[in-house]
mmCIF file of C-alpha atoms in Angstrom:
data_model
loop_
_atom_site.group_PDB
_atom_site.id
_atom_site.type_symbol
_atom_site.label_atom_id
_atom_site.label_comp_id
_atom_site.label_asym_id
_atom_site.label_seq_id
_atom_site.Cartn_x
_atom_site.Cartn_y
_atom_site.Cartn_z
ATOM 1 C CA MET A 23 -0.035 0.116 0.268
ATOM 2 C CA LYS A 24 1.794 3.663 -0.939
ATOM 3 C CA THR A 25 2.588 5.584 1.530
ATOM 4 C CA VAL A 26 1.526 9.558 1.367
ATOM 5 C CA MET A 27 2.643 12.665 3.902
ATOM 6 C CA LEU A 28 -0.280 14.438 5.272
ATOM 7 C CA ALA A 29 1.101 17.258 3.887
ATOM 8 C CA ASP A 30 1.131 15.896 0.206
ATOM 9 C CA SER A 31 -1.808 14.115 0.497
ATOM 10 C CA ARG A 32 -3.534 17.741 -0.019
ATOM 11 C CA GLN A 33 -2.951 17.405 -4.048
ATOM 12 C CA LEU A 34 -4.813 14.087 -4.284
ATOM 13 C CA PRO A 35 -8.182 14.033 -5.361
ATOM 14 C CA PHE A 36 -11.547 15.079 -2.600
ATOM 15 C CA TRP A 37 -12.403 11.547 -2.327
ATOM 16 C CA ARG A 38 -8.431 9.770 -1.661
ATOM 17 C CA GLN A 39 -7.543 12.857 1.341
ATOM 18 C CA PRO A 40 -7.651 12.006 4.965
ATOM 19 C CA ILE A 41 -10.532 13.762 5.406
ATOM 20 C CA ALA A 42 -12.642 11.605 3.109
ATOM 21 C CA LEU A 43 -11.843 8.713 4.580
ATOM 22 C CA LEU A 44 -12.562 10.227 8.199
ATOM 23 C CA ILE A 45 -16.107 10.802 6.490
ATOM 24 C CA LEU A 46 -16.240 7.053 5.229
ATOM 25 C CA MET A 47 -15.499 6.157 8.570
ATOM 26 C CA ALA A 48 -18.016 8.431 10.184
ATOM 27 C CA VAL A 49 -20.541 6.817 7.773
ATOM 28 C CA ALA A 50 -19.816 3.289 8.778
ATOM 29 C CA MET A 51 -19.170 3.488 12.082
ATOM 30 C CA PRO A 52 -22.751 4.516 13.428
ATOM 31 C CA ILE A 53 -24.663 1.764 10.802
ATOM 32 C CA ALA A 54 -23.699 -1.185 12.909
ATOM 33 C CA PHE A 55 -23.544 0.223 16.082
ATOM 34 C CA SER A 56 -26.628 2.545 16.175
ATOM 35 C CA THR A 57 -28.173 -0.320 14.574
ATOM 36 C CA TRP A 58 -27.421 -2.840 17.196
ATOM 37 C CA LEU A 59 -27.948 0.014 19.793
ATOM 38 C CA ALA A 60 -31.720 0.439 18.585
ATOM 39 C CA LEU A 61 -32.286 -3.185 18.466
ATOM 40 C CA LEU A 62 -30.874 -4.318 21.751
ATOM 41 C CA ASN A 63 -33.238 -3.527 24.227
ATOM 42 C CA ASN A 64 -36.197 -4.875 22.687
ATOM 43 C CA PHE A 65 -34.152 -7.988 21.163
ATOM 44 C CA VAL A 66 -32.725 -8.762 24.747
ATOM 45 C CA ILE A 67 -36.071 -8.662 26.374
ATOM 46 C CA GLU A 68 -37.767 -10.876 23.644
ATOM 47 C CA ALA A 69 -35.035 -13.387 22.666
ATOM 48 C CA ALA A 70 -34.137 -13.801 26.461
ATOM 49 C CA GLY A 71 -35.952 -12.560 28.524
ATOM 50 C CA PHE A 72 -33.821 -9.777 29.611
ATOM 51 C CA ASP A 73 -34.371 -8.075 33.307
ATOM 52 C CA GLY A 74 -32.616 -5.240 34.576
ATOM 53 C CA ALA A 75 -29.750 -6.840 36.004
ATOM 54 C CA ASP A 76 -29.345 -8.840 32.972
ATOM 55 C CA ILE A 77 -28.968 -6.007 31.308
ATOM 56 C CA GLY A 78 -26.344 -4.209 33.195
ATOM 57 C CA LEU A 79 -24.156 -7.222 33.206
ATOM 58 C CA LEU A 80 -24.342 -7.297 29.467
ATOM 59 C CA HIS A 81 -23.098 -3.480 29.258
ATOM 60 C CA SER A 82 -20.461 -4.612 31.893
ATOM 61 C CA VAL A 83 -18.964 -7.238 29.330
ATOM 62 C CA ARG A 84 -19.543 -4.854 26.287
ATOM 63 C CA GLU A 85 -17.144 -2.724 28.405
ATOM 64 C CA ILE A 86 -14.759 -5.055 29.403
ATOM 65 C CA PRO A 87 -12.925 -4.354 25.748
ATOM 66 C CA GLY A 88 -13.038 -0.841 26.348
ATOM 67 C CA PHE A 89 -10.883 -0.822 29.962
ATOM 68 C CA PHE A 90 -8.380 -3.287 27.677
ATOM 69 C CA ALA A 91 -7.992 -0.524 24.951
ATOM 70 C CA ILE A 92 -4.797 0.639 25.885
ATOM 71 C CA GLY A 93 -3.774 -2.851 24.179
ATOM 72 C CA VAL A 94 -4.187 -0.561 21.188
ATOM 73 C CA ILE A 95 -0.655 0.624 22.358
ATOM 74 C CA ALA A 96 1.023 -2.915 21.993
ATOM 75 C CA LEU A 97 -0.685 -3.861 18.618
ATOM 76 C CA LEU A 98 0.410 -0.152 17.051
ATOM 77 C CA LEU A 99 4.187 -1.530 17.361
ATOM 78 C CA VAL A 100 3.331 -4.538 14.409
ATOM 79 C CA ILE A 101 0.305 -3.249 12.462
ATOM 80 C CA ARG A 102 -0.246 0.804 11.391
ATOM 81 C CA GLU A 103 -3.140 2.615 13.044
ATOM 82 C CA GLN A 104 -4.901 3.296 9.931
ATOM 83 C CA VAL A 105 -4.946 -0.658 8.905
ATOM 84 C CA LEU A 106 -5.912 -1.325 12.972
ATOM 85 C CA GLY A 107 -8.816 1.197 13.016
ATOM 86 C CA LEU A 108 -10.136 -0.473 9.605
ATOM 87 C CA VAL A 109 -9.603 -3.820 10.823
ATOM 88 C CA SER A 110 -11.418 -3.046 14.154
ATOM 89 C CA LEU A 111 -13.998 -1.673 11.776
ATOM 90 C CA VAL A 112 -14.549 -4.764 10.374
ATOM 91 C CA LEU A 113 -14.608 -7.138 13.409
ATOM 92 C CA LEU A 114 -17.706 -4.966 14.368
ATOM 93 C CA GLY A 115 -19.527 -5.209 11.036
ATOM 94 C CA VAL A 116 -19.454 -9.090 10.861
ATOM 95 C CA ALA A 117 -20.191 -9.492 14.883
ATOM 96 C CA THR A 118 -23.424 -7.229 14.493
ATOM 97 C CA ALA A 119 -23.869 -9.469 11.345
ATOM 98 C CA VAL A 120 -24.632 -12.144 13.340
ATOM 99 C CA THR A 121 -25.788 -11.240 16.520
ATOM 100 C CA ALA A 122 -29.322 -12.554 16.245
ATOM 101 C CA TRP A 123 -27.971 -15.986 15.997
ATOM 102 C CA PHE A 124 -27.403 -16.136 19.667
ATOM 103 C CA PRO A 125 -30.789 -15.491 21.426
ATOM 104 C CA SER A 126 -29.748 -16.788 24.837
ATOM 105 C CA LEU A 127 -27.875 -14.849 27.580
ATOM 106 C CA TYR A 128 -24.819 -16.210 26.877
ATOM 107 C CA GLY A 129 -24.726 -16.206 22.945
ATOM 108 C CA ILE A 130 -25.827 -12.339 23.225
ATOM 109 C CA LEU A 131 -22.592 -12.052 25.935
ATOM 110 C CA THR A 132 -19.945 -13.584 23.689
ATOM 111 C CA ILE A 133 -20.965 -11.880 20.198
ATOM 112 C CA THR A 134 -21.221 -8.729 22.424
ATOM 113 C CA MET A 135 -17.850 -9.518 23.395
ATOM 114 C CA LEU A 136 -16.689 -9.832 19.584
ATOM 115 C CA SER A 137 -18.222 -6.782 18.689
ATOM 116 C CA SER A 138 -16.933 -4.899 21.353
ATOM 117 C CA ILE A 139 -13.957 -5.874 20.787
ATOM 118 C CA GLY A 140 -13.925 -4.077 17.251
ATOM 119 C CA PHE A 141 -16.367 -0.721 18.467
ATOM 120 C CA HIS A 142 -13.297 0.209 20.829
ATOM 121 C CA TYR A 143 -10.513 -0.272 19.076
ATOM 122 C CA TYR A 144 -12.135 1.467 16.263
ATOM 123 C CA GLU A 145 -12.930 4.399 18.439
ATOM 124 C CA THR A 146 -9.669 4.704 19.903
ATOM 125 C CA VAL A 147 -7.878 5.104 16.621
ATOM 126 C CA ASN A 148 -10.513 7.271 15.190
ATOM 127 C CA GLN A 149 -9.900 9.673 17.739
ATOM 128 C CA SER A 150 -6.101 9.549 17.656
ATOM 129 C CA LEU A 151 -6.442 9.795 13.527
ATOM 130 C CA GLN A 152 -9.011 12.461 13.828
ATOM 131 C CA LEU A 153 -6.703 14.435 16.181
ATOM 132 C CA GLN A 154 -3.664 14.211 14.032
ATOM 133 C CA TRP A 155 -4.832 14.977 10.825
ATOM 134 C CA ILE A 156 -7.187 17.955 11.467
ATOM 135 C CA ASP A 157 -5.784 20.860 11.459
ATOM 136 C CA LYS A 158 -6.294 22.781 15.492
ATOM 137 C CA ALA A 159 -7.934 25.675 14.244
ATOM 138 C CA LYS A 160 -10.853 23.422 12.411
ATOM 139 C CA ALA A 161 -10.518 20.959 15.432
ATOM 140 C CA PRO A 162 -13.661 22.195 16.415
ATOM 141 C CA GLN A 163 -15.570 22.827 12.996
ATOM 142 C CA THR A 164 -14.439 19.462 11.437
ATOM 143 C CA LEU A 165 -15.415 17.313 14.160
ATOM 144 C CA GLY A 166 -18.957 18.863 14.022
ATOM 145 C CA TRP A 167 -19.661 17.977 10.689
ATOM 146 C CA LEU A 168 -18.201 14.482 11.306
ATOM 147 C CA SER A 169 -20.713 13.730 14.051
ATOM 148 C CA ALA A 170 -23.164 15.526 11.360
ATOM 149 C CA VAL A 171 -22.267 12.836 9.194
ATOM 150 C CA GLY A 172 -22.457 9.872 11.659
ATOM 151 C CA SER A 173 -25.751 10.960 12.508
ATOM 152 C CA ALA A 174 -27.054 11.493 8.545
ATOM 153 C CA SER A 175 -25.698 7.467 8.071
ATOM 154 C CA THR A 176 -27.622 6.564 11.112
ATOM 155 C CA LEU A 177 -30.593 8.996 9.872
ATOM 156 C CA ILE A 178 -31.143 6.544 6.507
ATOM 157 C CA VAL A 179 -31.138 3.327 8.425
ATOM 158 C CA TYR A 180 -33.926 3.810 11.316
ATOM 159 C CA LEU A 181 -36.113 5.575 8.608
ATOM 160 C CA VAL A 182 -35.747 2.074 7.230
ATOM 161 C CA ILE A 183 -36.660 0.324 10.710
ATOM 162 C CA VAL A 184 -39.360 2.891 11.605
ATOM 163 C CA PHE A 185 -40.984 2.679 8.285
ATOM 164 C CA PHE A 186 -40.827 -1.015 7.375
ATOM 165 C CA TRP A 187 -40.509 -3.335 10.197
ATOM 166 C CA ALA A 188 -44.140 -3.672 10.995
ATOM 167 C CA PRO A 189 -45.399 -2.915 7.179
ATOM 168 C CA LEU A 190 -42.538 -5.460 6.074
ATOM 169 C CA ASN A 191 -42.424 -7.939 9.313
ATOM 170 C CA LEU A 192 -38.484 -7.128 9.316
ATOM 171 C CA THR A 193 -36.553 -9.831 11.609
ATOM 172 C CA TYR A 194 -33.759 -8.759 13.878
ATOM 173 C CA ASN A 195 -31.790 -11.393 12.215
ATOM 174 C CA LEU A 196 -32.541 -9.531 8.774
ATOM 175 C CA VAL A 197 -31.461 -6.033 9.904
ATOM 176 C CA PHE A 198 -28.741 -6.629 12.097
ATOM 177 C CA MET A 199 -26.855 -8.731 9.050
ATOM 178 C CA VAL A 200 -27.507 -6.234 6.637
ATOM 179 C CA THR A 201 -25.942 -3.714 8.576
ATOM 180 C CA GLY A 202 -23.609 -5.528 9.902
ATOM 181 C CA ALA A 203 -22.543 -6.436 6.535
ATOM 182 C CA LEU A 204 -22.518 -2.754 4.597
ATOM 183 C CA THR A 205 -20.152 -1.656 7.787
ATOM 184 C CA ALA A 206 -17.568 -4.158 7.045
ATOM 185 C CA LEU A 207 -17.855 -3.652 3.250
ATOM 186 C CA ILE A 208 -16.994 -0.005 3.476
ATOM 187 C CA ALA A 209 -14.248 -0.590 6.087
ATOM 188 C CA LEU A 210 -12.898 -3.060 2.947
ATOM 189 C CA TYR A 211 -13.556 -0.479 0.730
ATOM 190 C CA CYS A 212 -11.187 1.711 2.424
ATOM 191 C CA MET A 213 -8.183 -0.663 2.779
ATOM 192 C CA VAL A 214 -7.883 -0.502 -0.639
ATOM 193 C CA ALA A 215 -9.028 2.881 -1.929
ATOM 194 C CA PHE A 216 -6.666 5.377 0.459
ATOM 195 C CA ALA A 217 -3.375 5.365 1.276
ATOM 196 C CA GLN A 218 -1.676 5.314 3.970
ATOM 197 C CA PHE A 219 -0.970 9.026 5.621
ATOM 198 C CA GLU A 220 2.173 9.501 7.453
ATOM 199 C CA THR A 221 2.261 12.250 9.941
ATOM 200 C CA PRO A 222 5.125 14.570 10.098
ATOM 201 C CA ASN A 223 5.317 13.519 13.715
ATOM 202 C CA PRO A 224 5.465 9.641 14.746
ATOM 203 C CA GLN A 225 3.363 8.238 17.477
ATOM 204 C CA ARG A 226 5.259 7.069 20.559
ATOM 205 C CA ARG A 227 4.439 2.991 20.612
ATOM 206 C CA GLU A 228 4.826 2.858 24.504
ATOM 207 C CA LEU A 229 2.854 3.648 27.702
ATOM 208 C CA VAL A 230 2.314 7.007 28.301
ATOM 209 C CA LEU A 231 0.733 8.867 31.063
ATOM 210 C CA ARG A 232 1.698 12.516 32.014
ATOM 211 C CA ARG A 233 1.258 14.168 34.893
ATOM 212 C CA ARG A 234 0.239 16.981 32.636
ATOM 213 C CA TYR A 235 -2.413 15.485 31.608
ATOM 214 C CA TRP A 236 -4.374 14.618 34.884
ATOM 215 C CA LEU A 237 -7.180 16.502 34.413
ATOM 216 C CA TYR A 238 -7.997 15.199 31.267
ATOM 217 C CA TYR A 239 -7.874 11.858 33.045
ATOM 218 C CA LEU A 240 -10.085 12.710 35.303
ATOM 219 C CA LEU A 241 -13.101 14.146 33.186
ATOM 220 C CA GLN A 242 -12.697 10.911 30.952
ATOM 221 C CA PHE A 243 -12.912 8.668 34.224
ATOM 222 C CA PHE A 244 -15.998 10.566 35.018
ATOM 223 C CA ALA A 245 -17.795 10.588 31.487
ATOM 224 C CA GLY A 246 -17.304 7.007 30.780
ATOM 225 C CA ALA A 247 -19.318 6.336 34.184
ATOM 226 C CA ARG A 248 -22.104 9.391 33.241
ATOM 227 C CA ARG A 249 -22.362 8.559 29.520
ATOM 228 C CA GLN A 250 -22.387 4.421 30.865
ATOM 229 C CA ILE A 251 -25.559 5.330 32.627
ATOM 230 C CA PHE A 252 -27.088 7.156 30.088
ATOM 231 C CA ILE A 253 -26.430 4.384 27.590
ATOM 232 C CA VAL A 254 -27.746 1.611 29.431
ATOM 233 C CA PHE A 255 -30.729 2.936 31.613
ATOM 234 C CA ALA A 256 -32.206 6.209 29.469
ATOM 235 C CA GLY A 257 -33.278 3.759 27.032
ATOM 236 C CA PHE A 258 -33.875 0.608 29.076
ATOM 237 C CA MET A 259 -36.387 2.605 30.950
ATOM 238 C CA MET A 260 -38.223 3.407 27.506
ATOM 239 C CA VAL A 261 -38.983 0.182 26.909
ATOM 240 C CA GLU A 262 -39.775 -1.596 30.896
ATOM 241 C CA LYS A 263 -41.832 1.563 32.188
ATOM 242 C CA PHE A 264 -43.570 2.733 28.889
ATOM 243 C CA GLY A 265 -43.817 -0.386 27.078
ATOM 244 C CA PHE A 266 -42.021 1.219 23.887
ATOM 245 C CA GLU A 267 -42.286 -1.053 20.783
ATOM 246 C CA VAL A 268 -38.665 -1.244 18.108
ATOM 247 C CA HIS A 269 -40.385 1.530 15.779
ATOM 248 C CA GLU A 270 -41.149 3.763 18.486
ATOM 249 C CA VAL A 271 -37.649 3.116 20.390
ATOM 250 C CA THR A 272 -36.293 3.624 16.982
ATOM 251 C CA SER A 273 -38.148 6.896 16.417
ATOM 252 C CA LEU A 274 -36.823 8.715 19.662
ATOM 253 C CA PHE A 275 -33.791 7.615 18.282
ATOM 254 C CA LEU A 276 -34.680 9.553 14.676
ATOM 255 C CA ILE A 277 -35.244 12.790 16.387
ATOM 256 C CA ASN A 278 -32.008 12.420 18.276
ATOM 257 C CA LEU A 279 -30.275 11.894 14.858
ATOM 258 C CA VAL A 280 -32.198 15.137 13.108
ATOM 259 C CA ALA A 281 -31.637 17.194 16.270
ATOM 260 C CA ASN A 282 -27.899 16.020 16.066
ATOM 261 C CA MET A 283 -27.098 17.126 12.358
ATOM 262 C CA ILE A 284 -28.481 20.506 12.763
ATOM 263 C CA CYS A 285 -26.847 21.054 16.186
ATOM 264 C CA ALA A 286 -23.133 19.157 15.682
ATOM 265 C CA PRO A 287 -22.078 21.954 13.127
ATOM 266 C CA LEU A 288 -23.246 24.315 15.629
ATOM 267 C CA VAL A 289 -21.768 22.607 18.184
ATOM 268 C CA GLY A 290 -18.873 22.575 16.872
ATOM 269 C CA LYS A 291 -18.584 26.797 16.086
ATOM 270 C CA ALA A 292 -20.303 27.493 19.964
ATOM 271 C CA VAL A 293 -16.794 25.576 21.018
ATOM 272 C CA GLY A 294 -14.562 27.172 18.659
ATOM 273 C CA LYS A 295 -16.165 30.741 19.581
ATOM 274 C CA PHE A 296 -16.844 30.303 23.692
ATOM 275 C CA GLY A 297 -13.793 27.870 24.265
ATOM 276 C CA GLU A 298 -13.639 24.209 25.884
ATOM 277 C CA ARG A 299 -14.277 25.646 29.915
ATOM 278 C CA ARG A 300 -17.444 27.361 28.899
ATOM 279 C CA ALA A 301 -18.702 24.238 26.790
ATOM 280 C CA LEU A 302 -18.129 21.481 29.222
ATOM 281 C CA ILE A 303 -19.058 23.465 31.980
ATOM 282 C CA PHE A 304 -23.025 24.288 29.925
ATOM 283 C CA GLU A 305 -22.675 20.354 29.015
ATOM 284 C CA TYR A 306 -22.328 18.817 33.013
ATOM 285 C CA ALA A 307 -24.440 20.956 34.422
ATOM 286 C CA GLY A 308 -27.416 20.704 31.994
ATOM 287 C CA LEU A 309 -26.626 17.129 32.364
ATOM 288 C CA THR A 310 -27.276 17.377 35.972
ATOM 289 C CA ILE A 311 -30.834 18.719 35.522
ATOM 290 C CA VAL A 312 -31.396 15.973 33.344
ATOM 291 C CA PHE A 313 -30.739 13.062 35.423
ATOM 292 C CA LEU A 314 -32.323 14.657 38.352
ATOM 293 C CA ALA A 315 -35.964 15.161 36.264
ATOM 294 C CA TYR A 316 -35.200 11.058 35.295
ATOM 295 C CA GLY A 317 -35.318 10.273 38.538
ATOM 296 C CA GLY A 318 -38.424 12.568 39.199
ATOM 297 C CA ILE A 319 -40.044 10.195 36.831
ATOM 298 C CA TYR A 320 -39.871 7.414 38.595
ATOM 299 C CA PHE A 321 -40.126 9.027 42.177
ATOM 300 C CA PHE A 322 -43.369 11.347 41.202
ATOM 301 C CA GLY A 323 -44.887 9.372 38.432
ATOM 302 C CA TRP A 324 -43.962 11.518 35.362
ATOM 303 C CA GLY A 325 -45.377 10.776 32.167
ATOM 304 C CA VAL A 326 -43.898 9.228 28.914
ATOM 305 C CA VAL A 327 -43.396 12.624 26.688
ATOM 306 C CA LEU A 328 -41.767 14.248 29.783
ATOM 307 C CA ALA A 329 -39.528 10.836 29.578
ATOM 308 C CA ALA A 330 -38.668 11.679 25.508
ATOM 309 C CA SER A 331 -38.338 14.691 25.578
ATOM 310 C CA LEU A 332 -35.305 14.543 28.093
ATOM 311 C CA TYR A 333 -33.891 11.549 26.248
ATOM 312 C CA VAL A 334 -33.777 13.981 23.649
ATOM 313 C CA ILE A 335 -32.039 16.379 25.188
ATOM 314 C CA ASP A 336 -29.860 14.063 27.118
ATOM 315 C CA HIS A 337 -28.557 13.494 23.978
ATOM 316 C CA LEU A 338 -27.670 16.907 22.973
ATOM 317 C CA LEU A 339 -25.880 17.870 25.618
ATOM 318 C CA PHE A 340 -23.708 14.744 24.549
ATOM 319 C CA ALA A 341 -22.534 16.118 21.432
ATOM 320 C CA LEU A 342 -20.927 18.821 23.705
ATOM 321 C CA ALA A 343 -18.687 16.115 24.383
ATOM 322 C CA LEU A 344 -16.414 17.571 21.267
ATOM 323 C CA ALA A 345 -14.687 19.738 23.757
ATOM 324 C CA LEU A 346 -13.238 16.867 25.261
ATOM 325 C CA LYS A 347 -10.996 16.237 22.632
ATOM 326 C CA THR A 348 -10.231 19.132 21.092
ATOM 327 C CA TYR A 349 -9.109 20.688 25.020
ATOM 328 C CA PHE A 350 -6.468 17.428 25.013
ATOM 329 C CA GLN A 351 -5.716 18.855 21.163
ATOM 330 C CA LYS A 352 -4.729 22.315 22.573
ATOM 331 C CA ILE A 353 -2.469 20.804 25.958
ATOM 332 C CA ALA A 354 -1.002 17.209 24.119
ATOM 333 C CA ASP A 355 2.521 17.293 22.743
ATOM 334 C CA PRO A 356 1.775 15.609 19.102
ATOM 335 C CA LYS A 357 3.407 12.371 19.459
ATOM 336 C CA ASP A 358 1.473 11.570 22.508
ATOM 337 C CA ILE A 359 -1.834 11.633 20.704
ATOM 338 C CA ALA A 360 -2.124 8.053 19.920
ATOM 339 C CA PRO A 361 -0.967 6.530 22.947
ATOM 340 C CA THR A 362 -2.930 8.768 24.932
ATOM 341 C CA ALA A 363 -5.806 8.079 23.059
ATOM 342 C CA ALA A 364 -5.450 4.287 24.329
ATOM 343 C CA VAL A 365 -4.687 5.347 27.844
ATOM 344 C CA ALA A 366 -7.761 7.537 28.124
ATOM 345 C CA PHE A 367 -10.007 4.982 26.065
ATOM 346 C CA THR A 368 -9.024 2.653 29.185
ATOM 347 C CA ILE A 369 -9.357 5.362 32.074
ATOM 348 C CA ASN A 370 -13.081 6.317 30.213
ATOM 349 C CA HIS A 371 -13.852 2.494 30.516
ATOM 350 C CA ILE A 372 -12.758 2.046 34.368
ATOM 351 C CA ALA A 373 -16.164 3.012 36.253
ATOM 352 C CA ALA A 374 -17.973 1.462 32.561
ATOM 353 C CA VAL A 375 -16.998 -2.050 33.785
ATOM 354 C CA PHE A 376 -18.630 -2.649 37.030
ATOM 355 C CA LEU A 377 -21.195 0.208 37.162
ATOM 356 C CA PRO A 378 -23.934 -1.048 34.307
ATOM 357 C CA VAL A 379 -23.268 -4.488 36.680
ATOM 358 C CA LEU A 380 -23.970 -2.598 39.805
ATOM 359 C CA LEU A 381 -26.397 -0.067 39.063
ATOM 360 C CA GLY A 382 -28.230 -3.006 37.467
ATOM 361 C CA LEU A 383 -29.006 -5.001 40.849
ATOM 362 C CA LEU A 384 -29.749 -0.974 42.666
ATOM 363 C CA TRP A 385 -32.017 -0.984 39.741
ATOM 364 C CA LEU A 386 -34.004 -3.782 40.892
ATOM 365 C CA VAL A 387 -34.514 -1.707 44.194
ATOM 366 C CA SER A 388 -34.695 1.747 42.713
ATOM 367 C CA PRO A 389 -34.055 3.054 39.485
ATOM 368 C CA ALA A 390 -35.004 6.465 40.694
ATOM 369 C CA LEU A 391 -31.680 6.130 42.767
ATOM 370 C CA VAL A 392 -29.608 5.302 39.723
ATOM 371 C CA PHE A 393 -30.722 8.504 37.701
ATOM 372 C CA VAL A 394 -30.142 10.339 41.120
ATOM 373 C CA PHE A 395 -26.437 8.558 41.599
ATOM 374 C CA ALA A 396 -25.560 9.614 37.408
ATOM 375 C CA ALA A 397 -26.813 13.499 38.796
ATOM 376 C CA GLY A 398 -23.954 12.907 41.060
ATOM 377 C CA VAL A 399 -21.551 11.774 38.186
ATOM 378 C CA SER A 400 -22.045 14.891 36.377
ATOM 379 C CA THR A 401 -21.627 17.337 39.433
ATOM 380 C CA GLY A 402 -18.258 16.305 39.915
ATOM 381 C CA SER A 403 -18.051 16.870 35.873
ATOM 382 C CA LEU A 404 -19.433 20.047 36.226
ATOM 383 C CA LEU A 405 -16.679 20.796 39.170
ATOM 384 C CA LEU A 406 -13.710 19.230 37.426
ATOM 385 C CA ALA A 407 -14.778 21.745 34.157
ATOM 386 C CA LEU A 408 -14.478 24.220 36.152
ATOM 387 C CA LEU A 409 -10.333 23.950 36.822
ATOM 388 C CA ILE A 410 -10.038 23.670 32.355
ATOM 389 C CA PRO A 411 -8.111 27.603 31.662
ATOM 390 C CA ARG A 412 -10.040 29.489 29.080
ATOM 391 C CA ASN A 413 -7.213 29.213 26.905
ATOM 392 C CA PRO A 414 -5.347 26.040 27.428
ATOM 393 C CA ALA A 415 -1.993 25.174 25.662
ATOM 394 C CA PRO A 416 1.233 23.057 26.493
ATOM 395 C CA GLY A 417 2.375 24.438 29.446
ATOM 396 C CA TYR A 418 -0.560 25.727 31.017
ATOM 397 C CA GLU A 419 -3.311 22.685 31.346
ATOM 398 C CA THR A 420 -4.981 23.370 34.472
ATOM 399 C CA ARG A 421 -5.923 27.022 36.239
ATOM 400 C CA PHE A 422 -3.581 25.797 38.903
ATOM 401 C CA CYS A 423 -0.766 25.616 36.477
ATOM 402 C CA LYS A 424 1.733 28.854 37.278
ATOM 403 C CA VAL A 425 3.018 29.362 33.670
ATOM 404 C CA THR A 426 0.739 31.094 31.787
ATOM 405 C CA VAL A 427 0.692 31.249 27.795
ATOM 406 C CA PRO A 428 -0.761 34.186 25.349
ATOM 407 C CA ALA A 429 -4.083 33.980 24.338
ATOM 408 C CA LEU A 430 -4.761 32.067 21.622
ATOM 409 C CA PRO A 431 -6.098 34.046 18.962
#
């Protein structure tokens, strides 16, 4: 495979440039993963009779590969980062395609583990490639557009589910197989259609833990705990408490996707204008309120309209998480991006490994307390976000730093 320096890649046709590859990857991953996520709660309840404890166990198993994302560093000793990302994407697609073949607790756990390895290793590499290939000045806006592109690809899949699930009597097996295969085929195309892009800053191939990144590490830990609670229990609530069927759950996802397509580029511009500190403070304050309101649904019996509205608001606030990526991009040594992406993914998944199963047991006692706990996690994130400087840079990673740097233009 031909190797092209990143600077020279600008001379290539657009469809062969690094940004085109990032776009195709942004399109491919959500086709498999978001479809799996949309069908999951209904599939596991109908096929295997899952309860809250089972769904918590499933998501704990799913997050184990994320905890071991640090293994990416070892793999990069023998395989190029770009190739590893695409191979992981193929694994995600193939595992998703055969999900319905294993309709039992242990079968679902096993195939979920395989798809999760693909997903988490892909996400680790993808984040690293984005931060290496995208110019710092354009990063917030470009990341916003990539998020919107991913939402658009998922939107098409969800529209098919919403409008054709009942009329065509679609099955879990058919939908899983088609979407998983499509993801794998796009990844295989990317392997043969694009050159290997070489950055001017070769990435370190050893474990990197730097004291000056401590705030970024802590924010990643809290983000992993907070997001995992949303992924596991917010959607499960809609099915268990309000009896949402497949097409109704998918309709809710569709609303999220359309909102994200519209808002993600705007969010990128907002982060570029107002800075990472303000963006993350706004996100975490909003999420704290949303999680408390989720708890109120169980404490006070609030209805399905509020629950669905909170679900959409919750999803939109998570779009601001791109500010955490650009915060790290601004403070990082360029050679640290790949190994730190792996370390950050592992830190992000520390809580995700044990929280779902523990909170799944708590769910059986009181679902409201699960969301109150999530509000506490969001509050912790908010306090940490207050420590981000207005203009972060190497040597000025937190507001505690005595060394200051000129304000960025």
